[in-house]
Coordinates of N, CA and C in Angstrom, one line a residue:
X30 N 12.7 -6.6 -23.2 CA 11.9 -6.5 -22.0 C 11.6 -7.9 -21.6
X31 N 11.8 -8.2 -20.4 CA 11.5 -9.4 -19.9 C 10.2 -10.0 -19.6
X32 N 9.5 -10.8 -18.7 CA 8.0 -11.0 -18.6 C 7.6 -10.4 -17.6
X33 N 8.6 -9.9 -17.0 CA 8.5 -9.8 -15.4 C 8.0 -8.0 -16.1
X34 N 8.8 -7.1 -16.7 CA 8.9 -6.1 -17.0 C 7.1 -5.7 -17.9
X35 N 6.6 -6.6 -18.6 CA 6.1 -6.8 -20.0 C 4.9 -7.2 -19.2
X36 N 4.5 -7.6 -17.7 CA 3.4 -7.5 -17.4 C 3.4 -6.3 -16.3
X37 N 3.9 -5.9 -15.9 CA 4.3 -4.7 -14.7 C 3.6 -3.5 -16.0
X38 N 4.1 -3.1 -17.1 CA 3.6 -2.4 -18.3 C 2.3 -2.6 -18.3
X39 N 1.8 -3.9 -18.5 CA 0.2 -4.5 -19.2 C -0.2 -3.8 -17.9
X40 N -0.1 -4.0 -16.5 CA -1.1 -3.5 -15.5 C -0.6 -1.9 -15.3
X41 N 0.2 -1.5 -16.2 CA 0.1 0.3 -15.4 C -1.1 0.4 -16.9
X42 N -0.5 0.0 -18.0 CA -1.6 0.4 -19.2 C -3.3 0.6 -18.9
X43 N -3.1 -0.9 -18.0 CA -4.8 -1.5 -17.8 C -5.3 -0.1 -16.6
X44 N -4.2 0.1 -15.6 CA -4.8 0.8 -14.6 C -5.2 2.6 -14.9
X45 N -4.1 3.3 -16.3 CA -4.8 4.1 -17.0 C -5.5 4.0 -18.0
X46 N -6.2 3.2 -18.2 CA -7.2 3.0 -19.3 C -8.5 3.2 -18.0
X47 N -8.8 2.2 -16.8 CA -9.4 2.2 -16.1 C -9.5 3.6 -15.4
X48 N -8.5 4.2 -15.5 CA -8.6 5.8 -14.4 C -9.4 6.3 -15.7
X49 N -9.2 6.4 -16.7 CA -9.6 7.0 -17.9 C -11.4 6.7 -18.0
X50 N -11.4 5.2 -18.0 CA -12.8 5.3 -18.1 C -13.4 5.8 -16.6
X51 N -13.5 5.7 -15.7 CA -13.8 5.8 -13.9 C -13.6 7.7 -14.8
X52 N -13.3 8.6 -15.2 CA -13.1 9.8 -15.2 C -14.8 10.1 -16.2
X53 N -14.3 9.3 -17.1 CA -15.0 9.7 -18.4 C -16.6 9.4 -17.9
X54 N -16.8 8.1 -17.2 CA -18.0 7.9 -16.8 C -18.6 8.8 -15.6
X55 N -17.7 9.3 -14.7 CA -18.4 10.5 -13.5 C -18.6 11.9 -14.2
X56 N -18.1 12.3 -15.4 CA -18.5 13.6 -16.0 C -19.3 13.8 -17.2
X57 N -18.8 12.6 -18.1 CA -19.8 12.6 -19.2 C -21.1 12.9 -19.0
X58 N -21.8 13.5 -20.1 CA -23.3 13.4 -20.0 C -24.0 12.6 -21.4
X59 N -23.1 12.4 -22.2 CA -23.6 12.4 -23.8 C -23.9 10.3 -23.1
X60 N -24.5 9.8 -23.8 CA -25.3 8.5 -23.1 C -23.9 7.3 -24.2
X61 N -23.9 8.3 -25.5 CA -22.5 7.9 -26.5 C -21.3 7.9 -25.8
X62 N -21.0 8.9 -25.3 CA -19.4 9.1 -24.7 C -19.5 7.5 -23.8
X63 N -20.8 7.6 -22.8 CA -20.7 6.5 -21.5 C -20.7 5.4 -22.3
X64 N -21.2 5.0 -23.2 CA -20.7 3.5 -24.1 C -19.6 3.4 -24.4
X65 N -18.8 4.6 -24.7 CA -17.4 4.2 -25.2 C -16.2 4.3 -24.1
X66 N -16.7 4.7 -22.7 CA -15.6 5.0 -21.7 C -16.4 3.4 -20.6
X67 N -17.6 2.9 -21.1 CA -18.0 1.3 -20.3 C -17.0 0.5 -21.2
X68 N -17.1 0.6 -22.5 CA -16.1 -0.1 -23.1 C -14.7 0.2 -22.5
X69 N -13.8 1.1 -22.8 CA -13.1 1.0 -22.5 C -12.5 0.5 -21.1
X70 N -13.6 0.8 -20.5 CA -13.3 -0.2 -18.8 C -13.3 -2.0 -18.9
X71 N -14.0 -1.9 -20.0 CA -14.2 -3.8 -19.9 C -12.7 -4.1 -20.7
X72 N -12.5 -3.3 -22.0 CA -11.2 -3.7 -21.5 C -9.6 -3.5 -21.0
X73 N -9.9 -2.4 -19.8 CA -8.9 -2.7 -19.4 C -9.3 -3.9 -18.2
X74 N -10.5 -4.6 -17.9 CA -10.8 -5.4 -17.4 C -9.9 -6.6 -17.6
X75 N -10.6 -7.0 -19.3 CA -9.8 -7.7 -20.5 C -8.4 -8.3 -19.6
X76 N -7.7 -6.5 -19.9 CA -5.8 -6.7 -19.7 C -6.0 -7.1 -18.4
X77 N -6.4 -6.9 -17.5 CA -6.2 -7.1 -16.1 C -6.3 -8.8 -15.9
X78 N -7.3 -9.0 -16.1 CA -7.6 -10.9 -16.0 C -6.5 -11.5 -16.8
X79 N -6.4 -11.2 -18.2 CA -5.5 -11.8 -18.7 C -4.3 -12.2 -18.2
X80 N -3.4 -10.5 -17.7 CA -1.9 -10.7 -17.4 C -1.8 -11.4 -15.9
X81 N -3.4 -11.2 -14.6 CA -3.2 -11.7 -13.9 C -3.6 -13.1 -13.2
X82 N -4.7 -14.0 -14.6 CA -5.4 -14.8 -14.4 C -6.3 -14.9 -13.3
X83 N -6.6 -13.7 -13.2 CA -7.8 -13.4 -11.9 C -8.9 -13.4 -12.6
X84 N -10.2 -13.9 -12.2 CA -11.8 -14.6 -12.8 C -12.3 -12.6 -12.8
X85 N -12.9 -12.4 -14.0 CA -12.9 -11.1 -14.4 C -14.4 -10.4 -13.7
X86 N -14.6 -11.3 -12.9 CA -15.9 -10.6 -11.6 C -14.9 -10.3 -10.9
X87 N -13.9 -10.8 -10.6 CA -13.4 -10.5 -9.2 C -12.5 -9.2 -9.7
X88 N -11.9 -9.2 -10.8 CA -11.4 -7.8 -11.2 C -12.6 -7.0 -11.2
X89 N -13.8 -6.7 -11.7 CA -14.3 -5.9 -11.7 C -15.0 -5.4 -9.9
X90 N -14.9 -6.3 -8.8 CA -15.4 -6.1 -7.2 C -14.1 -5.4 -7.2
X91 N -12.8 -5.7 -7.5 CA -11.4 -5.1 -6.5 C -10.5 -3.6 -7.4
X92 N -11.4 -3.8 -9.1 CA -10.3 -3.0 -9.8 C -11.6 -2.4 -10.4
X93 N -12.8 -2.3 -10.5 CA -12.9 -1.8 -12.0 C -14.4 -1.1 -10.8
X94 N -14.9 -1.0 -10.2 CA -16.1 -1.0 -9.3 C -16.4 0.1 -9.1
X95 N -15.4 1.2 -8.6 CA -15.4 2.6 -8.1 C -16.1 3.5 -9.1
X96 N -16.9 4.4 -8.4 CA -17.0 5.4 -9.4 C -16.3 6.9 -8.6
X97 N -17.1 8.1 -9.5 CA -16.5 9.3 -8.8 C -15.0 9.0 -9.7
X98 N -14.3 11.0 -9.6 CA -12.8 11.0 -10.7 C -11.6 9.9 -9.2
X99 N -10.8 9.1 -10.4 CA -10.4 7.9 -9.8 C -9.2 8.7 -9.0
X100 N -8.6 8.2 -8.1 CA -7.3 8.4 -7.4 C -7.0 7.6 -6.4
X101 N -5.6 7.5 -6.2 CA -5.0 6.6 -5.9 C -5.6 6.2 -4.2
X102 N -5.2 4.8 -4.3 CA -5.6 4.9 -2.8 C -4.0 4.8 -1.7
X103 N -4.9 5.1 -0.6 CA -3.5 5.6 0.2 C -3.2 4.3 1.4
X104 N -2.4 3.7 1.5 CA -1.5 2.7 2.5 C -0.7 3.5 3.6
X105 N -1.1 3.2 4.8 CA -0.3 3.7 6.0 C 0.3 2.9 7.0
X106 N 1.4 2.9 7.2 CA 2.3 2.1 7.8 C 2.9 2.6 8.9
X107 N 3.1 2.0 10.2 CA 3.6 2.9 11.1 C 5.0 2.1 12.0
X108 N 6.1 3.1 11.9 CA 7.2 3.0 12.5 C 7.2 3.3 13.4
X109 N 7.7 1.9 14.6 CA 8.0 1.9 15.9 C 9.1 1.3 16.3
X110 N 9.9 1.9 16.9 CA 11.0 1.4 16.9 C 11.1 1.2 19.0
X111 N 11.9 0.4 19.4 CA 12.0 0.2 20.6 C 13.5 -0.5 21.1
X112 N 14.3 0.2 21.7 CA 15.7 -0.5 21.9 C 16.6 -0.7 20.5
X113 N 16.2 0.4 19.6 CA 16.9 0.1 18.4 C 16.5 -1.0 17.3
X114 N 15.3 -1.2 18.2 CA 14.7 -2.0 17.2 C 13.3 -2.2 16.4
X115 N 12.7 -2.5 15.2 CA 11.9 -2.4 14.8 C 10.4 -2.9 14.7
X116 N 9.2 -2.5 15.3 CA 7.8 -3.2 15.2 C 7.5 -4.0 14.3
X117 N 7.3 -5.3 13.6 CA 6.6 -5.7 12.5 C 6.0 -6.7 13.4
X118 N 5.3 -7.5 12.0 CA 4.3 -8.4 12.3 C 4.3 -9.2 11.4
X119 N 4.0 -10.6 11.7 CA 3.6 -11.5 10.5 C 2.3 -11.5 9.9
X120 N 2.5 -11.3 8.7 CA 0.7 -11.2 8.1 C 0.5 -13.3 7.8
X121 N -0.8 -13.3 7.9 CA -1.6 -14.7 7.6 C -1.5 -14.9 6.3
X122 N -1.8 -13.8 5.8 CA -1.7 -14.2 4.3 C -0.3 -14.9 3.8
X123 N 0.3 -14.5 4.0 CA 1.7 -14.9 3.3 C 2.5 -15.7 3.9
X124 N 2.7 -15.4 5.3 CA 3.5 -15.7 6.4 C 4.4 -15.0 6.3
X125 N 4.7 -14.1 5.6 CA 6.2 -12.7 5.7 C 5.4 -11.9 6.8
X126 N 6.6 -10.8 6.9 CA 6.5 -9.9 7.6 C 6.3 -8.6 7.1
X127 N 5.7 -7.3 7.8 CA 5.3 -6.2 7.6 C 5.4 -4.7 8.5
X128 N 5.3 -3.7 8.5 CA 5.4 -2.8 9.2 C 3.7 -3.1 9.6
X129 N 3.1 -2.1 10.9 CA 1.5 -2.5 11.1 C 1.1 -1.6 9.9
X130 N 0.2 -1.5 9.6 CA -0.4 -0.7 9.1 C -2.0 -1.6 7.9
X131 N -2.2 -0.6 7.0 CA -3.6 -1.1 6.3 C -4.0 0.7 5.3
X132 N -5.0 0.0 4.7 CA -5.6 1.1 4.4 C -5.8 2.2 5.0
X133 N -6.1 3.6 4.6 CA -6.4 4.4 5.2 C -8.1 4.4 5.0
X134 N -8.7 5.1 6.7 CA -10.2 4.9 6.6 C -10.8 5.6 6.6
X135 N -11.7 6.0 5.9 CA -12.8 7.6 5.8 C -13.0 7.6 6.9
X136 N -13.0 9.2 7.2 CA -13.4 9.8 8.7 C -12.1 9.6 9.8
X137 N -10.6 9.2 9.2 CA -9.8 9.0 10.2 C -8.6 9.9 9.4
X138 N -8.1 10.6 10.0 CA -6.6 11.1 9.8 C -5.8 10.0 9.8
X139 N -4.8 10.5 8.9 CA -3.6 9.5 9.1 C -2.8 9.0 10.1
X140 N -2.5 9.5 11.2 CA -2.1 9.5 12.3 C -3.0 8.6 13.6
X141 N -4.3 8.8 13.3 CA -5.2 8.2 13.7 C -5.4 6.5 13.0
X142 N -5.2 6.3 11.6 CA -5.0 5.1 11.2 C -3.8 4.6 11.6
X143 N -2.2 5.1 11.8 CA -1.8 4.5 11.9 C -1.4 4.0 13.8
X144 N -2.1 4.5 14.6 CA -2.6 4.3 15.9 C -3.5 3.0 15.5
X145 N -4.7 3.1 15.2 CA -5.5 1.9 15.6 C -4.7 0.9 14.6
X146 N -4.2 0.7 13.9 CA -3.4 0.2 13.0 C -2.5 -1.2 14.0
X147 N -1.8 -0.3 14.6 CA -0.9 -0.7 15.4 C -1.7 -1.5 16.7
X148 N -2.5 -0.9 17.2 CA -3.6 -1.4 18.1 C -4.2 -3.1 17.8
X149 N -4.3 -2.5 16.9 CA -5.2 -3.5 16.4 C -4.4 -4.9 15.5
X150 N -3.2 -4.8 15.1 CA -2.4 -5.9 15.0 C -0.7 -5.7 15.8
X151 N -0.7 -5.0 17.1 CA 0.2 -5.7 17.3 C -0.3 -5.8 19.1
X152 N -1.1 -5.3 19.6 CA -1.4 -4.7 21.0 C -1.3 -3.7 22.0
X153 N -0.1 -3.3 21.0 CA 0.7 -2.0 21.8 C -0.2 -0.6 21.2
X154 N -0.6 0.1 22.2 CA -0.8 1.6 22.4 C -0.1 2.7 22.6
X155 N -0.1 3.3 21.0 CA 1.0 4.7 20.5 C 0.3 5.7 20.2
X156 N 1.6 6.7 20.4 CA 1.4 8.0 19.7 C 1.5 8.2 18.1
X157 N 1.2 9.1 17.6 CA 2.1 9.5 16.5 C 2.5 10.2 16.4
X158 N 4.1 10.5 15.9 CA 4.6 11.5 16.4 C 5.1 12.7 15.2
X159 N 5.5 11.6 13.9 CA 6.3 12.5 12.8 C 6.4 11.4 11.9
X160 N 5.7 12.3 10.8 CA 5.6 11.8 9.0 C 7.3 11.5 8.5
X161 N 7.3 10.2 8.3 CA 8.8 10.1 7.5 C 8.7 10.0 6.4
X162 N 7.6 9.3 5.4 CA 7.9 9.4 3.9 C 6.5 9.1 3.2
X163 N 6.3 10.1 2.2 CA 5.5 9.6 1.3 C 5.4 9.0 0.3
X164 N 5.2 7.8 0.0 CA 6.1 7.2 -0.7 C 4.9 6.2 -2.1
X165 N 5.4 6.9 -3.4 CA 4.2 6.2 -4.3 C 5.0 4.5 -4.8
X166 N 3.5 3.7 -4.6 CA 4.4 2.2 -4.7 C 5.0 2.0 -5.6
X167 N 4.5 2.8 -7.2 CA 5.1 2.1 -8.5 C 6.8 2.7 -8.7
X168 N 7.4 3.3 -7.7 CA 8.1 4.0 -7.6 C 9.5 2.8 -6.7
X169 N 8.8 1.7 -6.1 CA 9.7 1.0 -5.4 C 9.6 -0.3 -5.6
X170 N 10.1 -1.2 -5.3 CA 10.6 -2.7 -6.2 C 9.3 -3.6 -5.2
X171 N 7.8 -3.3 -5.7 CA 7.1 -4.1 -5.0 C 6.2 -4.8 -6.4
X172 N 6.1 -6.0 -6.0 CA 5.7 -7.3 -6.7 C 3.7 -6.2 -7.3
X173 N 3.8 -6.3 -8.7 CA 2.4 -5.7 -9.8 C 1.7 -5.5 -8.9
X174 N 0.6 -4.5 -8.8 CA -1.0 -4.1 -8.2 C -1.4 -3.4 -9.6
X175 N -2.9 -3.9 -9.0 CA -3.8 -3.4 -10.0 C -4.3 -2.2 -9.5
X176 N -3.3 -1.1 -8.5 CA -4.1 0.3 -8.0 C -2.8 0.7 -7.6
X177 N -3.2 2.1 -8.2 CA -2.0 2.8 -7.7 C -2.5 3.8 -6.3
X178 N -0.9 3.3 -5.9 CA -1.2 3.6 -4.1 C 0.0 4.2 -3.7
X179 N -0.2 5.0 -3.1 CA 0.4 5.7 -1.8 C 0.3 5.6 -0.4
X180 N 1.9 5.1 -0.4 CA 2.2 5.0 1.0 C 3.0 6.3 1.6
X181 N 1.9 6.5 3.5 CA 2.6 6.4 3.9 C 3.3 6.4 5.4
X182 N 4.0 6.7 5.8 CA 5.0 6.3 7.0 C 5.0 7.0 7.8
X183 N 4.5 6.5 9.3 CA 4.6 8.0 10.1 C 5.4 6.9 11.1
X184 N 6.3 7.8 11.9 CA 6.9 7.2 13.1 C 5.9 7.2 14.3
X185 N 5.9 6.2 15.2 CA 5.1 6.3 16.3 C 5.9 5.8 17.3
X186 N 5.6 6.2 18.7 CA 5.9 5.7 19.9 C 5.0 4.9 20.9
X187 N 5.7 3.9 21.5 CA 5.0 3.0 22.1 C 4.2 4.2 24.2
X188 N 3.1 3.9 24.3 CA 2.9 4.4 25.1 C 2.4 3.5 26.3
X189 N 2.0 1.9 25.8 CA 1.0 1.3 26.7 C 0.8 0.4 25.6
X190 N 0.1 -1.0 26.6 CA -0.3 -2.6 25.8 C 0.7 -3.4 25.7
X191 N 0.4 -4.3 25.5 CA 1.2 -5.4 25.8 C 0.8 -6.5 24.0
X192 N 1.8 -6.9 23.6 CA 1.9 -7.4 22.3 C 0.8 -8.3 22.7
X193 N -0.1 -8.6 21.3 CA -1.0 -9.1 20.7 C -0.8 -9.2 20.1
X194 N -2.0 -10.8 18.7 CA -1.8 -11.0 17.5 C -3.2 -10.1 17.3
X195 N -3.2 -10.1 15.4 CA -4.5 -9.6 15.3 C -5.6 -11.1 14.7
X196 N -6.5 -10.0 13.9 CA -7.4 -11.0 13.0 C -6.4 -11.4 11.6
X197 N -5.4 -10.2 11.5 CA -4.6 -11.0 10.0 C -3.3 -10.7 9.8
X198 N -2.8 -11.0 11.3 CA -1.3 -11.4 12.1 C -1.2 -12.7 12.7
X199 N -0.3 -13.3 12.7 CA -0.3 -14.1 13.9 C 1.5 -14.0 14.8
X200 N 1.7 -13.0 14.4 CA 3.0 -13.2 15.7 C 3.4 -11.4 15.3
X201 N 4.2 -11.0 16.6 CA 4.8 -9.7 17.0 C 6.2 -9.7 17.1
X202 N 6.7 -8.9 16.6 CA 8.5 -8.9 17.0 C 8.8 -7.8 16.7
X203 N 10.2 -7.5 17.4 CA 10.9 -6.3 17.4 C 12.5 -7.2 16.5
X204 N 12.8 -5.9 15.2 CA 13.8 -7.0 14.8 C 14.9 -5.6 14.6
X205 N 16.7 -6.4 14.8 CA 17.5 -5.4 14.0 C 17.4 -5.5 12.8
X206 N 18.1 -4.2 12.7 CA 18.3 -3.9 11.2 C 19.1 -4.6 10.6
X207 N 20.1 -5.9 11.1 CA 21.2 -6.8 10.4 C 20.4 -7.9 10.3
X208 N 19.1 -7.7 11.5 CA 18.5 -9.2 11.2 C 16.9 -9.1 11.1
X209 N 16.7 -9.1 9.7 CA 15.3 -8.8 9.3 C 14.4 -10.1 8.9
X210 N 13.1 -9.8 9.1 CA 12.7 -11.8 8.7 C 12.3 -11.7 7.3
X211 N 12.1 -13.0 7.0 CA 11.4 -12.5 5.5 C 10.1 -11.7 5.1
X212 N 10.1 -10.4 4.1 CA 9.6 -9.7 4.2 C 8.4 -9.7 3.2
X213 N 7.0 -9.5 3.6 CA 6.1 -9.7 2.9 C 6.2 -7.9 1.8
X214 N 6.2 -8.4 0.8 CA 6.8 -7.3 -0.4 C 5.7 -6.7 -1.0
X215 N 4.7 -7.1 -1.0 CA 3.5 -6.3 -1.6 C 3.2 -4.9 -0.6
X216 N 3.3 -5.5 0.4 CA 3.3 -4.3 1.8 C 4.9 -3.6 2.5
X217 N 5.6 -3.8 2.1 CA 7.1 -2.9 2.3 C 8.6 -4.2 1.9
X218 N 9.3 -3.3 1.1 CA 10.1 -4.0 0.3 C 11.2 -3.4 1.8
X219 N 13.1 -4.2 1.3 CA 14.3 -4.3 1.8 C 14.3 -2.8 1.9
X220 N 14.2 -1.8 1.1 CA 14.6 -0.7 0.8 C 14.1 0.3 1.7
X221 N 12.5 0.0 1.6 CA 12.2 1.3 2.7 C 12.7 0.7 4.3
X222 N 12.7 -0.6 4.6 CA 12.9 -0.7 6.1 C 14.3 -0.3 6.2
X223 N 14.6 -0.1 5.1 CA 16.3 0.6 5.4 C 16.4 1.8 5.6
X224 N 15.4 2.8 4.9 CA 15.2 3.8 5.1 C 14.7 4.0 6.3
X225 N 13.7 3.2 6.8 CA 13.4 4.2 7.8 C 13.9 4.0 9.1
X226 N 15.0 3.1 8.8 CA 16.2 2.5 10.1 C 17.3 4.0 10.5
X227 N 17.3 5.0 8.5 CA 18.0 6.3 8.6 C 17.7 7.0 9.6
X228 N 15.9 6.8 9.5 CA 15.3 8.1 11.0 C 15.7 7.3 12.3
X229 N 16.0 6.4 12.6 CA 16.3 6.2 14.1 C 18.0 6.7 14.0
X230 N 19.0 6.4 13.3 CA 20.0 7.0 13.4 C 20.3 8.4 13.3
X231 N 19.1 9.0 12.5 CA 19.6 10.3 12.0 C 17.8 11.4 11.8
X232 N 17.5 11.3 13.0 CA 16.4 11.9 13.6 C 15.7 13.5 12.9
X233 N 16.9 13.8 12.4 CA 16.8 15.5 11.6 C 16.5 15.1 10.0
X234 N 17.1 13.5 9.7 CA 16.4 13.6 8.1 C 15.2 13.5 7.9
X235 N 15.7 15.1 6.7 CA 14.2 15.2 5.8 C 13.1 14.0 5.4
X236 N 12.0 14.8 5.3 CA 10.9 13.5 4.9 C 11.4 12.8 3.2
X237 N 10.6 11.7 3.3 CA 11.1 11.4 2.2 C 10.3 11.7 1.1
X238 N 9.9 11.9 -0.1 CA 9.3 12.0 -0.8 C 9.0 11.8 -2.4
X239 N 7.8 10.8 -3.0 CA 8.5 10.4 -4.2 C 6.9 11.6 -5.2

């Protein structure tokens, strides 16, 4: 096993040890059990700082904080395509590129996130029209997270607005599929923009589903 492999391991272990205690501490009642499932959260705290050298306050604000039985959180990304070509965005963070999208937000359908989504980092005003893939991340070649998440994909069409940057974009483009920019990987790898290049050619395939 390589290191690459050997820490991808250390954070699925850490992240069910944490689902484990996040369970144990919203049901338990015995005051003993909650000692032994706080422990066990500190450490998969522990594995988490270690394998990621992240300061173990900041694991515990982004990874360890939640209460209530734990579940994954959900990523929604929206496909637009225009002249055969595809919507992304440059994120700030990295300077790669991305489909729009973000978290999904209590009180919003999915379809509705990935509308203001799009709104809101690229300028253009869409519909949503049809779910292409549900797709779980640890299932696709994206660089360790400390949360397991589900993505997913709805295609949308452009109806109105005119390209805009956002608060954590700074540029808009429509790209082919032979010529893609560099792609920010934490938020959509080579593979699914290949995939979902299939639904513009082949409109009847099935959703995708992992």
């Amino acid at each position: 096993m390589n290191g690459g492999e050997t820490l991808e391991k250390m954070l699925d272990w850490a992240k069910r040890l944490q689902a484990i205690a996040q369970n144990g501490l919203a049901y338990s009642k015995d005051v003993y059990d909650k000692e032994r499932f706080e422990a066990i959260r500190k450490i998969s705290m522990e594995m988490m700082s270690e394998q990621s050298g992240v300061d173990m306050e900041q694991i515990k604000d982004l990874f360890a904080n939640e209460t209530g039985y734990a579940t994954p959180k959900v990523d929604i990304r929206a496909i637009v395509f225009q002249d055969q070509k595809l919507l992304m965005v440059r994120e700030k963070h990295d300077g790669k590129w991305s489909l729009p999208g973000g978290w999904a937000d209590i009180g919003l359908s999915p379809k509705e996130v990935a509308v203001k989504e799009v709104k809101e980092e690229t300028g253009f005003d869409v519909k949503a029209v049809k779910l292409l893939g549900v797709l779980d991340k640890k299932c696709h070649p994206h660089p360790p997270s400390a949360s397991h998440i589900y993505k997913l994909f709805i295609q949308c069409e452009i109806i109105g607005g005119q390209p805009t940057v956002g608060v954590e974009t700074d540029a808009v483009a429509f790209f082919p599929e032979h010529l893609l920019p560099p792609l920010s990987t934490p938020r959509n790898t080579k593979s699914q923009i290949e995939m979902v290049f299939t639904y513009l050619k082949n409109p009847n395939e099935p959703i995708y589903l992992d």
